[in-house]
Every structure is written in C-alpha cells, then in structure tokens.
Short mmCIF file of C-alpha atoms in Angstrom, two decimals:
data_model
loop_
_atom_site.label_atom_id
_atom_site.label_comp_id
_atom_site.label_asym_id
_atom_site.label_seq_id
_atom_site.Cartn_x
_atom_site.Cartn_y
_atom_site.Cartn_z
CA MET N 1 7.59 1.59 -21.61
CA ALA N 2 7.93 -0.42 -24.82
CA ASP N 3 6.74 -3.58 -23.04
CA SER N 4 3.57 -1.88 -21.84
CA ASP N 5 2.65 -0.55 -25.28
CA TRP N 6 0.00 -3.00 -26.41
CA LYS N 7 -1.20 -1.16 -29.52
CA HIS N 8 1.61 -2.44 -31.73
CA ARG N 9 0.60 -6.02 -30.83
CA LEU N 10 -3.04 -5.86 -31.93
CA GLY N 11 -4.00 -8.84 -34.05
CA VAL N 12 -1.20 -11.06 -32.69
CA VAL N 13 -2.08 -14.55 -31.45
CA PHE N 14 -0.38 -15.19 -28.11
CA SER N 15 1.22 -18.43 -27.05
CA THR N 16 0.30 -20.37 -23.93
CA ASN N 17 3.98 -21.18 -23.42
CA PRO N 18 5.10 -19.34 -20.25
CA ASP N 19 8.63 -18.94 -21.67
CA PHE N 20 7.44 -17.23 -24.86
CA GLN N 21 8.84 -13.74 -25.41
CA TYR N 22 7.13 -11.48 -27.95
CA GLU N 23 9.71 -9.70 -30.10
CA THR N 24 8.99 -6.70 -32.24
CA GLU N 25 10.93 -5.80 -35.34
CA ARG N 26 13.40 -3.03 -34.72
CA GLU N 27 13.44 -0.13 -37.13
CA GLU N 28 16.83 0.53 -38.63
CA VAL N 29 18.11 4.03 -38.09
CA VAL N 30 19.06 5.50 -41.44
CA GLU N 31 22.03 7.82 -41.27
CA THR N 32 22.01 10.85 -43.52
CA PRO N 33 24.91 10.82 -45.99
CA GLU N 34 26.92 13.99 -46.52
CA ASN N 35 25.41 16.64 -48.77
CA SER N 36 27.64 15.98 -51.78
CA ARG N 37 26.50 12.32 -51.86
CA GLN N 38 22.80 13.25 -52.05
CA ARG N 39 21.29 13.25 -55.54
CA LEU N 40 18.24 15.54 -55.48
CA ILE N 41 15.84 16.12 -58.36
CA VAL N 42 13.91 19.42 -58.44
CA ARG N 43 10.72 19.36 -60.50
CA ILE N 44 7.33 21.03 -60.76
CA ASP N 45 3.96 19.39 -60.16
CA ARG N 46 0.42 20.54 -60.92
CA ARG N 47 -1.52 17.30 -60.48
CA ALA N 48 -4.27 17.04 -57.84
CA ARG N 49 -3.54 20.53 -56.57
CA ALA N 50 -6.44 22.48 -58.10
CA GLY N 51 -4.18 24.00 -60.78
CA LYS N 52 -1.66 25.36 -58.30
CA GLN N 53 2.03 24.81 -58.96
CA VAL N 54 4.38 23.30 -56.40
CA THR N 55 8.09 22.61 -56.57
CA LEU N 56 9.05 19.07 -55.51
CA VAL N 57 12.49 18.05 -54.29
CA ASP N 58 12.82 14.25 -54.55
CA GLY N 59 15.55 11.79 -53.73
CA PHE N 60 16.52 12.77 -50.18
CA ILE N 61 18.00 9.87 -48.22
CA GLY N 62 18.30 10.10 -44.46
CA ARG N 63 16.52 10.94 -41.25
CA ASP N 64 13.21 12.78 -41.19
CA GLU N 65 14.71 15.43 -38.89
CA ASP N 66 17.36 16.29 -41.48
CA LEU N 67 14.72 16.43 -44.21
CA ALA N 68 12.60 18.80 -42.11
CA LEU N 69 15.63 21.00 -41.43
CA LEU N 70 16.47 21.22 -45.14
CA ALA N 71 12.84 22.04 -45.96
CA LYS N 72 12.76 24.74 -43.29
CA THR N 73 15.95 26.27 -44.66
CA LEU N 74 14.63 26.33 -48.23
CA LYS N 75 11.25 27.73 -47.20
CA SER N 76 12.80 30.51 -45.13
CA LYS N 77 15.26 31.52 -47.87
CA LEU N 78 12.50 31.56 -50.48
CA GLY N 79 9.89 33.16 -48.22
CA VAL N 80 7.19 30.62 -49.08
CA GLY N 81 5.29 27.76 -47.44
CA GLY N 82 5.62 24.06 -47.93
CA SER N 83 6.06 20.72 -46.20
CA ALA N 84 8.39 17.74 -45.94
CA LYS N 85 7.44 14.08 -45.64
CA ASP N 86 8.29 10.67 -47.09
CA GLY N 87 11.66 11.84 -48.43
CA GLN N 88 10.09 14.64 -50.44
CA ILE N 89 10.01 18.41 -49.97
CA VAL N 90 7.01 20.34 -51.30
CA ILE N 91 7.44 24.10 -51.82
CA GLN N 92 4.51 26.25 -52.87
CA GLY N 93 5.04 27.93 -56.24
CA ASP N 94 7.40 27.49 -59.18
CA PHE N 95 10.90 27.97 -57.72
CA ARG N 96 12.84 25.29 -59.64
CA ASP N 97 15.77 27.48 -60.63
CA ARG N 98 16.16 29.16 -57.24
CA VAL N 99 15.87 25.84 -55.36
CA CYS N 100 18.53 24.25 -57.59
CA GLU N 101 20.79 27.25 -57.00
CA LEU N 102 20.30 27.15 -53.21
CA LEU N 103 20.88 23.39 -53.03
CA THR N 104 24.04 23.70 -55.11
CA LYS N 105 25.34 26.40 -52.76
CA MET N 106 24.66 24.02 -49.84
CA ASN N 107 26.87 21.43 -51.61
CA TYR N 108 24.00 19.12 -52.67
CA ASN N 109 24.07 17.33 -56.02
CA ALA N 110 20.83 18.86 -57.36
CA ARG N 111 19.53 18.92 -60.89
CA ARG N 112 16.37 20.22 -62.51
CA GLY N 113 13.94 17.46 -63.48
CA ASN N 114 11.42 19.15 -65.79
#
C-alpha cells in the first residue's frame, strides 16, 4: 500500500532510468522513557485564549499514544476538558498544583513552572 500512495511524492521529479527506485525517508519510532526519566513542567497560560486560563504540561518525550493516554488520565481525574498534541497537554482551567501532585503520584518528575 505504501508504493501506491502517490500523495507523499507530489513535487518530485522522476528519473527516466528504469532501474531507479524512489525511496522515502522513514520516520524513527520514538520510544517513551519510563515515568521517572520524564521531566515535565506544569505552567499556566492566558495568551490567545480570550482571557481564559489553561494549564500546560510541557516536556513530554515519547509516542503520541502515550501522551494521549496521560492527558486522558489527567482530564478524567480532574474532571475537566483539554487536549494533547505536539508533546504538550492542555487542560482547561488553573490546576497547576493538582496536576503536579497527580504527576508526582504517577512517578513523573514534574515541577511547577510559574
């Protein structure tokens, strides 16, 4: 199926050489380190959010699935909404102290940023 996917090859000039093989760059799979090796920073943000406060958890290293699972766990324990993308968890509201406490109980190296 990867050979028939032409969308990732848009804008590529093809060779007239019949032996030419187009190679795509392989994405490296990032393994998630154990919780105690993660250094997470919990801070609050008000910028570009119409005055609303959100709690940001930065510094997560690992797979997106593990980030989404951690975000889901935090959101369910706090009873609030939020999202997770690009190595960052966004939780609606000011929950810096509670998030730090929960992450510490889950054996993460978490500290309060601001």
